[in-house]
PDB file of C-alpha atoms in Angstrom:
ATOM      1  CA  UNK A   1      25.405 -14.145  -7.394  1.00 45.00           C
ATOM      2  CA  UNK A   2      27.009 -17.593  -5.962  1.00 50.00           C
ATOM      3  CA  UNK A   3      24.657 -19.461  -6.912  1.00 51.00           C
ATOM      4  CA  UNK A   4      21.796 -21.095  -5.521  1.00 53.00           C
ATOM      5  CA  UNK A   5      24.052 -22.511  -2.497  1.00 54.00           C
ATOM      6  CA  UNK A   6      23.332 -18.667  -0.593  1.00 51.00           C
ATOM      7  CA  UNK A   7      19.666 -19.364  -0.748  1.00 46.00           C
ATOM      8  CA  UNK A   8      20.450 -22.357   1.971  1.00 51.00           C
ATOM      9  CA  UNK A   9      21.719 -19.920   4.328  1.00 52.00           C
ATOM     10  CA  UNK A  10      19.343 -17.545   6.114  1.00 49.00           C
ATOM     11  CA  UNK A  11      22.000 -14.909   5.472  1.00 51.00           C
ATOM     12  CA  UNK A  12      21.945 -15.146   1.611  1.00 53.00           C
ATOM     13  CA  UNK A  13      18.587 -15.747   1.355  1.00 62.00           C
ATOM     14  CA  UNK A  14      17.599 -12.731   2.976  1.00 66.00           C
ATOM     15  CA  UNK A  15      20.011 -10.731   1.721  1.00 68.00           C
ATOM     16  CA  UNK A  16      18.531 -12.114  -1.905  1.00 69.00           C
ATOM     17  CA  UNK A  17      14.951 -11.391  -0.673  1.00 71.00           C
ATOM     18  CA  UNK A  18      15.946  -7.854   0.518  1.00 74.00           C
ATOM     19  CA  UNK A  19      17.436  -7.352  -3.107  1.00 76.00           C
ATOM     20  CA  UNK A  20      14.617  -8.392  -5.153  1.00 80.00           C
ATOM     21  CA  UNK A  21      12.028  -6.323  -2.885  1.00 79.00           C
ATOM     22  CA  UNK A  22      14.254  -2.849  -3.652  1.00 79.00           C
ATOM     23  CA  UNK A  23      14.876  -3.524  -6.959  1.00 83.00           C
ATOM     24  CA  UNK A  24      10.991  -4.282  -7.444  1.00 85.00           C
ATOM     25  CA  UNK A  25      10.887  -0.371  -5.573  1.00 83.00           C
ATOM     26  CA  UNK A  26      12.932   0.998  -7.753  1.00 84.00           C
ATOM     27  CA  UNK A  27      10.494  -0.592 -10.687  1.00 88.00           C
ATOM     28  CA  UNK A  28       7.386   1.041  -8.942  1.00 86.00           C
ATOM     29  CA  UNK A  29       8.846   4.404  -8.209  1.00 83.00           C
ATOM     30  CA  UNK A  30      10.018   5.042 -11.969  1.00 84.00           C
ATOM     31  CA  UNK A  31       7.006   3.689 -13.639  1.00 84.00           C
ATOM     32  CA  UNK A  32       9.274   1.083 -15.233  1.00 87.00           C
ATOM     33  CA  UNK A  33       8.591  -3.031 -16.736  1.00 87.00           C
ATOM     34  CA  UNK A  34       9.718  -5.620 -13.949  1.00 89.00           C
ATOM     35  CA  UNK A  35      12.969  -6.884 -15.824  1.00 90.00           C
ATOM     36  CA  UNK A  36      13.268 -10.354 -16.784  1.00 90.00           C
ATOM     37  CA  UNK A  37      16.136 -10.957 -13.855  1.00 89.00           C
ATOM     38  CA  UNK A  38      14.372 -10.000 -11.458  1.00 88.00           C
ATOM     39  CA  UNK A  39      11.116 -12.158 -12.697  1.00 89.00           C
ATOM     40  CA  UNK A  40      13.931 -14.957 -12.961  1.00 88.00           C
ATOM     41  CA  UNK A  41      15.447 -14.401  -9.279  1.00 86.00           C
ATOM     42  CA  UNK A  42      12.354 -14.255  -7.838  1.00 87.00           C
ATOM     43  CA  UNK A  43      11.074 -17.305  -9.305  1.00 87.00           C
ATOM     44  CA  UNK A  44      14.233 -19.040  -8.013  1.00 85.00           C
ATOM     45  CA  UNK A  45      13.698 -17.682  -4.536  1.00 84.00           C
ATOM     46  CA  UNK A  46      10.051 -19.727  -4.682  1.00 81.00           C
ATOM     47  CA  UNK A  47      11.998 -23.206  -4.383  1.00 78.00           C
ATOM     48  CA  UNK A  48      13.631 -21.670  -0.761  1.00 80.00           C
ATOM     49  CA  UNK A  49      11.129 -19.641   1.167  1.00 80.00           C
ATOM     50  CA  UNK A  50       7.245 -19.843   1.947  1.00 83.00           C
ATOM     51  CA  UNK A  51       4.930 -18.860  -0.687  1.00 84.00           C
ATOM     52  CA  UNK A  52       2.563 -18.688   1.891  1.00 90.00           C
ATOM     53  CA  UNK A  53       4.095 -15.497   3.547  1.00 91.00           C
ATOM     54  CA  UNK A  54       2.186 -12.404   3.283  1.00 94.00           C
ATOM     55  CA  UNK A  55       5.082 -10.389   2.545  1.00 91.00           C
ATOM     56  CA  UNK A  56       6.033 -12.394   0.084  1.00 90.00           C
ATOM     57  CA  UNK A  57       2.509 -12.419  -2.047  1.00 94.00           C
ATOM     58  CA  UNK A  58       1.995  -8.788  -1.180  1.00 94.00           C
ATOM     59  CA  UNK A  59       5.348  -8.473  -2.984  1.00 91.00           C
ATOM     60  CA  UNK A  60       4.148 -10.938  -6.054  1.00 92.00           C
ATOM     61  CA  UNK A  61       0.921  -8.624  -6.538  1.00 95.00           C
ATOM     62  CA  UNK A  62       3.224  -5.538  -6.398  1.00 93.00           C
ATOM     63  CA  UNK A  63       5.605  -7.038  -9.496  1.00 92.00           C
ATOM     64  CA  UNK A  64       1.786  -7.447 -11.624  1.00 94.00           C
ATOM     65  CA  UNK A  65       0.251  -4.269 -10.635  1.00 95.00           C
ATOM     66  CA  UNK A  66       3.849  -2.795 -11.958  1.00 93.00           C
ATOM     67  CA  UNK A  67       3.451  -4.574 -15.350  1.00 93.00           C
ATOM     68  CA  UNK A  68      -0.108  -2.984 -15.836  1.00 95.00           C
ATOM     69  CA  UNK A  69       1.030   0.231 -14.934  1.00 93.00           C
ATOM     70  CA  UNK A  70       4.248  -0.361 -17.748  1.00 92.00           C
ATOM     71  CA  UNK A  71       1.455  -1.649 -20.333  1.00 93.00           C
ATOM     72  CA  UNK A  72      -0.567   1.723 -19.775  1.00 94.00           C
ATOM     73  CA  UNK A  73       2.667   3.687 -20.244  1.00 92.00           C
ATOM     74  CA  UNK A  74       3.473   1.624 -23.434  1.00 92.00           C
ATOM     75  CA  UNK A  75       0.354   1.710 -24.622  1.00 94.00           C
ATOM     76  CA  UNK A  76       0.624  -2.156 -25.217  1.00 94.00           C
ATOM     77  CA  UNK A  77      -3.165  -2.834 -23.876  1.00 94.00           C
ATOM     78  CA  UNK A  78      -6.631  -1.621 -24.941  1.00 94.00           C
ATOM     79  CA  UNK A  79      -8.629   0.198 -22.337  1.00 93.00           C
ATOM     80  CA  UNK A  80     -11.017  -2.511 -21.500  1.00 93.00           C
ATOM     81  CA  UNK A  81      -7.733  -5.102 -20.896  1.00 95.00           C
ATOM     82  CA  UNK A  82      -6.362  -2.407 -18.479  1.00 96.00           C
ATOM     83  CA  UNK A  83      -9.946  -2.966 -16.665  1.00 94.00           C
ATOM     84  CA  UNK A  84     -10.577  -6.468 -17.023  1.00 95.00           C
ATOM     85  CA  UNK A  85      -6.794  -6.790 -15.462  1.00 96.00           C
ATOM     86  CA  UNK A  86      -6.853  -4.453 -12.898  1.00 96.00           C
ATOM     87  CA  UNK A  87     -10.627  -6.167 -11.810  1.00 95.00           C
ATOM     88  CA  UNK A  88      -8.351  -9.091 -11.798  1.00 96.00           C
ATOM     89  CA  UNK A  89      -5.679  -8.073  -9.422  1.00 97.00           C
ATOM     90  CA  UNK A  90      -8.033  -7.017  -7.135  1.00 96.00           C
ATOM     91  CA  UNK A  91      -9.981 -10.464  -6.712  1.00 95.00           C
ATOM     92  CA  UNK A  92      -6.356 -11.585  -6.267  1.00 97.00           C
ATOM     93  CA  UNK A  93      -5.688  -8.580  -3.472  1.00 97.00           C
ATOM     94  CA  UNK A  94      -8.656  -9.272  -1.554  1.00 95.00           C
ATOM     95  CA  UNK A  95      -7.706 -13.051  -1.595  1.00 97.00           C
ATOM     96  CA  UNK A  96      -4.553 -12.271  -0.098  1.00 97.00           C
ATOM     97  CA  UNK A  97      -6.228 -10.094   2.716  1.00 96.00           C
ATOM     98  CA  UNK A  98      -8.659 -13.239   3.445  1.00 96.00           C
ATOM     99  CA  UNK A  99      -6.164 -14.984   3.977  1.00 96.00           C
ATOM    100  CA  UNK A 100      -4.286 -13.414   5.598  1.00 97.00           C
ATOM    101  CA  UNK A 101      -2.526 -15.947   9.248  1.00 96.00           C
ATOM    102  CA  UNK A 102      -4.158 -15.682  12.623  1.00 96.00           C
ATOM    103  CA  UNK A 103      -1.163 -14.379  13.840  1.00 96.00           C
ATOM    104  CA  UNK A 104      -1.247 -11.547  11.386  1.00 97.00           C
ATOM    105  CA  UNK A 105      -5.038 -10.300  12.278  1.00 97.00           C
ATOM    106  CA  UNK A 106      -5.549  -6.928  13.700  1.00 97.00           C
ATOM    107  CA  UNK A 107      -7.245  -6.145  16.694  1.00 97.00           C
ATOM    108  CA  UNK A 108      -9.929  -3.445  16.330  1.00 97.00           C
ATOM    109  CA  UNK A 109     -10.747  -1.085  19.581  1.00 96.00           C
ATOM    110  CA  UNK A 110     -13.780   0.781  19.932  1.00 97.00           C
ATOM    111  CA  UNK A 111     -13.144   4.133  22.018  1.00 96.00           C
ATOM    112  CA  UNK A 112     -16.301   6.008  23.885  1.00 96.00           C
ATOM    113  CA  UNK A 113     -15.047   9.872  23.934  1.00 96.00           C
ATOM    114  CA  UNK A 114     -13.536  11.433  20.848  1.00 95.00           C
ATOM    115  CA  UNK A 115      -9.899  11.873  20.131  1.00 96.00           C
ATOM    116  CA  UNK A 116      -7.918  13.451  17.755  1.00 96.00           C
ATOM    117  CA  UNK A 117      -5.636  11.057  16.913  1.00 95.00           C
ATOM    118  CA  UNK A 118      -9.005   8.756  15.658  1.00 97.00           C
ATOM    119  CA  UNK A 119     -10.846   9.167  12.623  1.00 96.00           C
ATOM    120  CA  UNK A 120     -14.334   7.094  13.335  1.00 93.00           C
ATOM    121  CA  UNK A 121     -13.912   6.129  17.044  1.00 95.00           C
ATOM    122  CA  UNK A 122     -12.147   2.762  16.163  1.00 97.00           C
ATOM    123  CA  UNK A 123      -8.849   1.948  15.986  1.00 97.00           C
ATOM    124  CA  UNK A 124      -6.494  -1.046  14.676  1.00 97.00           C
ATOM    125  CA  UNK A 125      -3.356  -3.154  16.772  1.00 96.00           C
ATOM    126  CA  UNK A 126      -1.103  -5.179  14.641  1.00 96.00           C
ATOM    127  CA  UNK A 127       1.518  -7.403  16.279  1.00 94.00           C
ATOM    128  CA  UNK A 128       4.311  -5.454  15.264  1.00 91.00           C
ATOM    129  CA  UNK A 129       5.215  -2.443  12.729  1.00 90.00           C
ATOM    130  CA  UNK A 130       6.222  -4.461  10.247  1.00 91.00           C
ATOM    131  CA  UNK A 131       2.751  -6.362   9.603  1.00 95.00           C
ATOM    132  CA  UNK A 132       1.068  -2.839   9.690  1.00 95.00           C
ATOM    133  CA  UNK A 133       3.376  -1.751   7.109  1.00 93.00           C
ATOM    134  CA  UNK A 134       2.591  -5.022   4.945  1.00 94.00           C
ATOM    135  CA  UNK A 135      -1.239  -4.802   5.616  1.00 97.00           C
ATOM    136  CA  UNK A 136      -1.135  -0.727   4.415  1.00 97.00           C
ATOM    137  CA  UNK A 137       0.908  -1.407   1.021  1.00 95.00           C
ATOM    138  CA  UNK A 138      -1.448  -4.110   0.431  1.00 97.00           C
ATOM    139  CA  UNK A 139      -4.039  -1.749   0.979  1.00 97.00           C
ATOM    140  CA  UNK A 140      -2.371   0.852  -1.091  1.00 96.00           C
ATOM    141  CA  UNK A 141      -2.103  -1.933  -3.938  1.00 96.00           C
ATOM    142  CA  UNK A 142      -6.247  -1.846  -3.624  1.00 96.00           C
ATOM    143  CA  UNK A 143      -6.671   1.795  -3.668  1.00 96.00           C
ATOM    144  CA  UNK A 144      -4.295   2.249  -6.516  1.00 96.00           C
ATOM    145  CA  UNK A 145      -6.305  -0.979  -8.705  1.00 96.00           C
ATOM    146  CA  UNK A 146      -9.808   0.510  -8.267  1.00 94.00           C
ATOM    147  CA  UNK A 147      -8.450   3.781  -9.358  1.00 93.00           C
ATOM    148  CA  UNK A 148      -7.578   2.629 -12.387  1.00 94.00           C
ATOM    149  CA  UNK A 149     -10.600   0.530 -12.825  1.00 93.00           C
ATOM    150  CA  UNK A 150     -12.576   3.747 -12.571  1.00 90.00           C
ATOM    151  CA  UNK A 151     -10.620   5.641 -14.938  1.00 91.00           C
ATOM    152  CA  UNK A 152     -10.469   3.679 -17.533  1.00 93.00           C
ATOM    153  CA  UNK A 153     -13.662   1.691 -17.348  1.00 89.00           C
ATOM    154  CA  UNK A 154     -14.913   5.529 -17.275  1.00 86.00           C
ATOM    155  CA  UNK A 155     -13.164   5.944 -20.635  1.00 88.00           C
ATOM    156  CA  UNK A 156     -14.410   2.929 -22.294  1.00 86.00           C
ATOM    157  CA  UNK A 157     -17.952   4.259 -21.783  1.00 80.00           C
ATOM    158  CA  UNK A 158     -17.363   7.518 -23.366  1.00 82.00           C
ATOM    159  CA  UNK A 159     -15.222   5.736 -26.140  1.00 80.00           C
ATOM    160  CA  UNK A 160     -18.491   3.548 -26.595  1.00 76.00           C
ATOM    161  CA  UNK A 161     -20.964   6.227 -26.268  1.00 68.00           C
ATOM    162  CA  UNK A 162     -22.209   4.395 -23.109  1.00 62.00           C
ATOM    163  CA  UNK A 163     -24.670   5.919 -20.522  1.00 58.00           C
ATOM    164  CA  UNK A 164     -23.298   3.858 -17.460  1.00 59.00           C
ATOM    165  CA  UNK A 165     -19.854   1.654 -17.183  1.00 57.00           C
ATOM    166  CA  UNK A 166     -20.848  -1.807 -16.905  1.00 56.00           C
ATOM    167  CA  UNK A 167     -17.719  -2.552 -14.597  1.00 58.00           C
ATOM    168  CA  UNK A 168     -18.500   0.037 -12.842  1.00 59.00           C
ATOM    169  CA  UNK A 169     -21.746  -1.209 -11.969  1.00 56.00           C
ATOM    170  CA  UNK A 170     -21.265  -4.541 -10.920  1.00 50.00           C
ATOM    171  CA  UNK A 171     -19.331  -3.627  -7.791  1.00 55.00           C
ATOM    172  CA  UNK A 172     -19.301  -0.530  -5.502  1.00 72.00           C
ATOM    173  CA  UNK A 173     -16.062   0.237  -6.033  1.00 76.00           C
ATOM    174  CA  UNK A 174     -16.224   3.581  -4.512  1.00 82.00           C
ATOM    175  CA  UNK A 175     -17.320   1.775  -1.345  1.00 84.00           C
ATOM    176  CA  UNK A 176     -14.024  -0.576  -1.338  1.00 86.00           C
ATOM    177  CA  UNK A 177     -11.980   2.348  -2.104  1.00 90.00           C
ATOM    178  CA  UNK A 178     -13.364   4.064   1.130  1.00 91.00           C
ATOM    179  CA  UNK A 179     -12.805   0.840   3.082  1.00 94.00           C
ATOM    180  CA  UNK A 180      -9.323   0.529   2.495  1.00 96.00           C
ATOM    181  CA  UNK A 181      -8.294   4.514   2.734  1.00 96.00           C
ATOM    182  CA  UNK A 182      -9.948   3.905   6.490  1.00 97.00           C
ATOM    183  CA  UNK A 183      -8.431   1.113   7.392  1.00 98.00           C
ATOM    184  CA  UNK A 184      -4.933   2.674   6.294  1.00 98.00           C
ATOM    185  CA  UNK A 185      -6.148   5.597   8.903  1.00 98.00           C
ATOM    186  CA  UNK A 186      -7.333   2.956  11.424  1.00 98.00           C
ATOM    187  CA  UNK A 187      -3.768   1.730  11.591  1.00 97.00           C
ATOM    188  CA  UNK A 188      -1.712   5.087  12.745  1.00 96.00           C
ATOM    189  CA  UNK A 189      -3.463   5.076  16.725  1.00 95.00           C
ATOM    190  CA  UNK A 190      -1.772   2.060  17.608  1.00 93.00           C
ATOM    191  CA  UNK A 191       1.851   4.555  17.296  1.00 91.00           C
ATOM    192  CA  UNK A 192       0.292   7.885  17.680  1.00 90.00           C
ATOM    193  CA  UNK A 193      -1.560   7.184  20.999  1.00 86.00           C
ATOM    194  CA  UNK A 194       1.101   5.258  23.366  1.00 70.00           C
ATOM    195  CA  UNK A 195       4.404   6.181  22.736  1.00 63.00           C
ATOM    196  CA  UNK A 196       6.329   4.544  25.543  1.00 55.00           C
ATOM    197  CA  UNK A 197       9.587   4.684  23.719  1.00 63.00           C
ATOM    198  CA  UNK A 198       9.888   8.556  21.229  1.00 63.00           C
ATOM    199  CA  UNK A 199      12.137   7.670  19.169  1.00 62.00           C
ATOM    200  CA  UNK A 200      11.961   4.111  17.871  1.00 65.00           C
ATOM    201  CA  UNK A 201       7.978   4.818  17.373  1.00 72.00           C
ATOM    202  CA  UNK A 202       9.018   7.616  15.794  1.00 69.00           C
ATOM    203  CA  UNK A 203      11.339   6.026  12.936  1.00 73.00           C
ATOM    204  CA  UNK A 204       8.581   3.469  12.995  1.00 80.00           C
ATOM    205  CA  UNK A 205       6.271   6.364  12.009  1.00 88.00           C
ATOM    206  CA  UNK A 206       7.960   7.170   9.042  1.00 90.00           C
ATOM    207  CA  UNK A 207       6.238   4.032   6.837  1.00 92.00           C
ATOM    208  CA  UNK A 208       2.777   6.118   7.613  1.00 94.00           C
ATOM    209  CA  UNK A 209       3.773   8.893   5.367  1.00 95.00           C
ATOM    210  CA  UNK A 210       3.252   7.338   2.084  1.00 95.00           C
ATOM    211  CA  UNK A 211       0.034   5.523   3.228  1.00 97.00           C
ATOM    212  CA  UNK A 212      -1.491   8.740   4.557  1.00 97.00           C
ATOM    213  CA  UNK A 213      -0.642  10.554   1.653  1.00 97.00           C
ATOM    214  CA  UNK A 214      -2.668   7.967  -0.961  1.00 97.00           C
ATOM    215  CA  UNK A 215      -5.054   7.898   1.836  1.00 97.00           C
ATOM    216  CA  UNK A 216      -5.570  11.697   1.777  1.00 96.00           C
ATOM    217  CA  UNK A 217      -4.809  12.178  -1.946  1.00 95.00           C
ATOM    218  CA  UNK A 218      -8.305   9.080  -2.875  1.00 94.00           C
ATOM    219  CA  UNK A 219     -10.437  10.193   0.191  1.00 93.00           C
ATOM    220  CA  UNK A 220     -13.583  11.770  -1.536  1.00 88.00           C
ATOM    221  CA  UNK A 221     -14.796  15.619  -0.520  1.00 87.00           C
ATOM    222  CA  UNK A 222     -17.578  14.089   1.184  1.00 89.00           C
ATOM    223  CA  UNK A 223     -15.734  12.549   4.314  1.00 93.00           C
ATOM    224  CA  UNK A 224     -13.527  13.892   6.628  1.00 96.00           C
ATOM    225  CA  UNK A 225     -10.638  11.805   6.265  1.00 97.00           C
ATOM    226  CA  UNK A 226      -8.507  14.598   4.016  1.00 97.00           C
ATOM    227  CA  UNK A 227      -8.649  17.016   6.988  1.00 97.00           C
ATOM    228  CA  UNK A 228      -8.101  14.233   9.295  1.00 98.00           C
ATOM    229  CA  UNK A 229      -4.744  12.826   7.400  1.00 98.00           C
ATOM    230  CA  UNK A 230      -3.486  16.289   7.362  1.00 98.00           C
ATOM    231  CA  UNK A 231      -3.944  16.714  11.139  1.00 98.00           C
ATOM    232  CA  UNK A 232      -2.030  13.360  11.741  1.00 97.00           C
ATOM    233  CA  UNK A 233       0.742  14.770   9.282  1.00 97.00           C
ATOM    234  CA  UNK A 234       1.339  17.817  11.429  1.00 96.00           C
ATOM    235  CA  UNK A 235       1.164  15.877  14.486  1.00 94.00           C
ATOM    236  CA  UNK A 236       3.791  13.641  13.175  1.00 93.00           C
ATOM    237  CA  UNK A 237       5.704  16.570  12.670  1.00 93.00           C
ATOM    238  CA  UNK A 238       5.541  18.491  15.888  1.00 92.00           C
ATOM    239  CA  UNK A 239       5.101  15.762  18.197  1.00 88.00           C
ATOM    240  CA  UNK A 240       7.356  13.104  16.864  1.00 86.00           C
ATOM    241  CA  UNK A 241       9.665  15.310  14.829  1.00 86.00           C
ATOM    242  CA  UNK A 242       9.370  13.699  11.605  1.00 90.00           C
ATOM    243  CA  UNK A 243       9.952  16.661   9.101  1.00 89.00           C
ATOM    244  CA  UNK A 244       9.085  15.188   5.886  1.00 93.00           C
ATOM    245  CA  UNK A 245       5.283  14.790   7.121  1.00 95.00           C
ATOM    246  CA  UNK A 246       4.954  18.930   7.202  1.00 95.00           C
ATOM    247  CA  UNK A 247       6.235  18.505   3.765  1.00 94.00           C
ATOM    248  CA  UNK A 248       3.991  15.734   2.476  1.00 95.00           C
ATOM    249  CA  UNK A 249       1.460  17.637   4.260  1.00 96.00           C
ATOM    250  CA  UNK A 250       1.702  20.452   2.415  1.00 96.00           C
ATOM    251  CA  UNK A 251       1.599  18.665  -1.033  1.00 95.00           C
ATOM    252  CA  UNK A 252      -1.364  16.467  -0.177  1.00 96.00           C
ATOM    253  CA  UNK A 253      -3.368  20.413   1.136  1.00 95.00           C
ATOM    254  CA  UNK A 254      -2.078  22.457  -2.067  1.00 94.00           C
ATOM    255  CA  UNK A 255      -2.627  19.125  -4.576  1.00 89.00           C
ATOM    256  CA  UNK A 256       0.448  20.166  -6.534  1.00 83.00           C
ATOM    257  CA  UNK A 257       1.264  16.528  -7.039  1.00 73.00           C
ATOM    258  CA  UNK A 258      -1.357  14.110  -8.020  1.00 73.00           C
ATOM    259  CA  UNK A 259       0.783  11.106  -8.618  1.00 83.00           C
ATOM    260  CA  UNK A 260       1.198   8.679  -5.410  1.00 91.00           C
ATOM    261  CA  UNK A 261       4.611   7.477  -6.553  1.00 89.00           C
ATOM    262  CA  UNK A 262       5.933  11.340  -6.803  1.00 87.00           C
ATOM    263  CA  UNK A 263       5.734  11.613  -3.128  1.00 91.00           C
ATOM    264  CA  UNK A 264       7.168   8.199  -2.675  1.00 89.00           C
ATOM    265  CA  UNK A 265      10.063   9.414  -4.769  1.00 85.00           C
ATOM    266  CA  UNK A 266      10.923  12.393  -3.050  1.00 87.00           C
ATOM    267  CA  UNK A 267      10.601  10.603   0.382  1.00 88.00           C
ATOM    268  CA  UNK A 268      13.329   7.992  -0.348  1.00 77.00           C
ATOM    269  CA  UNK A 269      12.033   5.694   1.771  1.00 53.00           C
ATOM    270  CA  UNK A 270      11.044   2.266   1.057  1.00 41.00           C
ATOM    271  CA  UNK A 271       7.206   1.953   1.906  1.00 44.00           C
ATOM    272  CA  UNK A 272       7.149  -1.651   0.699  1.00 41.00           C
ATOM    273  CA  UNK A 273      10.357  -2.965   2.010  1.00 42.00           C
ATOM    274  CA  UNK A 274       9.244  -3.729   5.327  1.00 44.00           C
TER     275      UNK A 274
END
């Protein structure tokens, strides 16, 4: 580093930004504590850039949600602390996505006859692929947090000798899990539909691989949206000759790997880096 100096030129401070976002990957992907450093650089980055930025809070709730998964692996909180924080992160998720700039709102369009490349006759336009990508991982970040919440709030009531889990009850958290796998499929259309340009909507296809798979992997037997991801997969395949979806498609149908972050491992690609 050359001190904070870079971090007045758009250069450095991207190039800083860009650093602490893959090392915070890298974190994620390997089930690993946020090191100090990082914690450090990024708190030094707050005096330069917006807080305000989506990407950039997205990015904040992504460091917590890592040190929760770190304390589970450690063992260094009780089961009802791995609820009561994950409950936690949630409120905090949802208050990102509420507030969330005008200019960053999707556009919702209703269609009248049935197409493939729709799950429930609705569909979501973002301004660009880089705000769908942000939107889906934050989305991701909400699917992940309830699942945990229901595991573990589960196990606290059979620890207890409990009938019902009172966290459980107080929300419908299967109901917000649902919401946010379909909005993750209500964002695909928008490049799966028009096309005008093959190739760059195809690389831009590539950052719905790992939201399709958690969107596939948490859908519940009772809805279509499993068989629906895994048509989309093969379509990405085919049509837009991205390989890897054939392979995550054939992971998410045999359920040979239940972990999210497997999948986001073998893909190499950075689903949060956008």
């Amino acid at each position: 580093m050359r001190g904070a100096e870079q971090y007045h030129r758009y250069a450095g401070l991207r190039l800083s930004a860009r650093l602490t976002t893959n090392l915070l990957i890298s974190c994620v992907a390997a089930n690993a504590a946020v090191p100090p450093q990082l914690v450090d650089l990024r708190s030094e980055l707050e005096h330069f850039i917006d807080k305000t930025d989506p990407k950039w809070q997205v990015s904040s709730l992504v460091v917590k949600y890592t040190a929760v998964r770190a304390a589970i692996r450690d063992g260094s909180l009780t089961k009802s602390d791995i609820v009561a924080t994950a409950i936690a992160l949630d409120v905090e998720s949802k208050s990102i996505e509420q507030s969330m700039p005008p200019t960053w709102r999707y556009i919702r369009t209703y269609i009248d006859v049935p197409s493939e490349r729709v799950l429930e006759m609705h569909f979501d336009t973002y301004l660009d692929h880089a705000i769908t990508q942000t939107w889906n991982v934050l989305r991701i970040m909400r699917v992940l947090l309830i699942d945990i919440v229901q595991t573990y709030a589960t196990e606290c009531m059979r620890d207890s000798g409990e009938q019902r889990a009172p966290a459980l009850d107080s929300d419908p958290w299967a109901l917000r899990n649902l919401s946010q796998v379909s909005d993750i499929c209500a964002s695909v259309p928008q490049f799966t539909i028009v096309h005008p340009d093959p190739v760059i909507q195809g690389l831009r296809c590539h950052t719905l691989l790992f939201p399709l798979y958690v969107a596939g992997l948490y859908a519940t037997a009772e809805t279509s949206i499993k068989p629906w991801v895994l048509q989309q997969l093969r379509f990405l395949a085919t049509e837009m000759g991205i390989l890897k979806a054939t392979l995550v498609a054939d992971i998410l149908e045999s359920g040979a790997l239940t972990s999210p972050w497997d999948v986001y491992v073998m893909l190499g690609s950075y689903a949060t880096a956008a």
